[in-house]
C-alpha positions as a printed NumPy array, in Angstrom:
array([[ -13.532,  -92.327,   26.327],
       [ -13.494,  -92.693,   22.568],
       [ -13.73 ,  -90.301,   19.623],
       [ -14.025,  -91.487,   16.041],
       [ -14.413,  -89.766,   12.649],
       [ -15.001,  -91.703,    9.418],
       [ -15.019,  -90.155,    5.942],
       [ -16.451,  -92.121,    3.023],
       [ -15.043,  -91.28 ,   -0.404],
       [ -15.883,  -92.618,   -3.861],
       [ -14.306,  -92.603,   -7.311],
       [ -17.544,  -91.233,   -8.825],
       [ -19.165,  -87.818,   -8.333],
       [ -19.708,  -86.656,   -5.645],
       [ -16.41 ,  -87.926,   -4.261],
       [ -17.357,  -87.084,   -0.679],
       [ -20.387,  -89.206,    0.215],
       [ -20.648,  -89.526,    3.992],
       [ -19.072,  -88.423,    7.248],
       [ -19.619,  -90.097,   10.62 ],
       [ -18.478,  -88.64 ,   13.92 ],
       [ -18.86 ,  -90.614,   17.141],
       [ -17.958,  -89.954,   20.754],
       [ -18.716,  -91.819,   23.932],
       [ -17.497,  -93.763,   26.924],
       [ -16.698,  -97.38 ,   27.771],
       [ -17.572,  -98.788,   31.187],
       [ -15.842, -102.024,   32.177],
       [ -18.336, -104.384,   33.852],
       [ -15.968, -107.334,   34.34 ],
       [ -12.405, -108.261,   33.318],
       [ -13.657, -109.43 ,   29.903],
       [ -16.761, -107.261,   29.226],
       [ -17.675, -103.599,   28.855],
       [ -20.645, -101.397,   28.003],
       [ -20.327,  -98.654,   25.392],
       [ -22.513,  -95.525,   25.566],
       [ -22.163,  -92.843,   22.933],
       [ -23.516,  -90.611,   20.191],
       [ -23.051,  -90.961,   16.414],
       [ -23.673,  -88.033,   14.04 ],
       [ -23.949,  -89.074,   10.368],
       [ -23.966,  -86.639,    7.429],
       [ -24.94 ,  -87.993,    3.983],
       [ -24.037,  -85.686,    1.092],
       [ -26.377,  -85.881,   -1.889],
       [ -25.989,  -83.892,   -5.072],
       [ -29.484,  -84.473,   -6.507],
       [ -31.432,  -84.237,   -3.2  ],
       [ -31.043,  -82.324,    0.06 ],
       [ -28.205,  -83.65 ,    2.202],
       [ -29.214,  -85.541,    5.341],
       [ -27.818,  -85.239,    8.874],
       [ -28.887,  -87.825,   11.45 ],
       [ -28.018,  -88.479,   15.074],
       [ -27.971,  -91.855,   16.8  ],
       [ -27.509,  -92.892,   20.401],
       [ -25.212,  -95.915,   20.711],
       [ -25.49 ,  -98.567,   23.4  ],
       [ -23.504, -101.776,   23.172],
       [ -22.302, -104.638,   25.312],
       [ -18.995, -106.176,   24.272],
       [ -17.2  , -109.283,   25.451],
       [ -13.515, -109.986,   24.917],
       [ -12.442, -113.561,   24.352],
       [  -8.745, -114.104,   24.91 ],
       [  -6.884, -117.394,   24.684],
       [  -4.692, -118.242,   27.611],
       [  -1.168, -119.076,   26.64 ],
       [  -0.281, -122.729,   27.221],
       [   3.428, -122.266,   26.552],
       [   5.688, -123.176,   29.455],
       [   8.181, -120.623,   30.618]])
């Protein structure tokens, strides 16, 4: 399970520009791979136009590459 919130700020007006909230789940398919399924809600604040809120479904396949240690113990 993962939950993520990102806030995008700027040094020019408007200072608050975007907010992204994501939540979902990871499913391990092998020792070095997993599938991510989730939802991302993005809010874009605009001063001169109507603000926009969008939703996205997220699907991803990730592989982890790890080096084996060759040091002798």
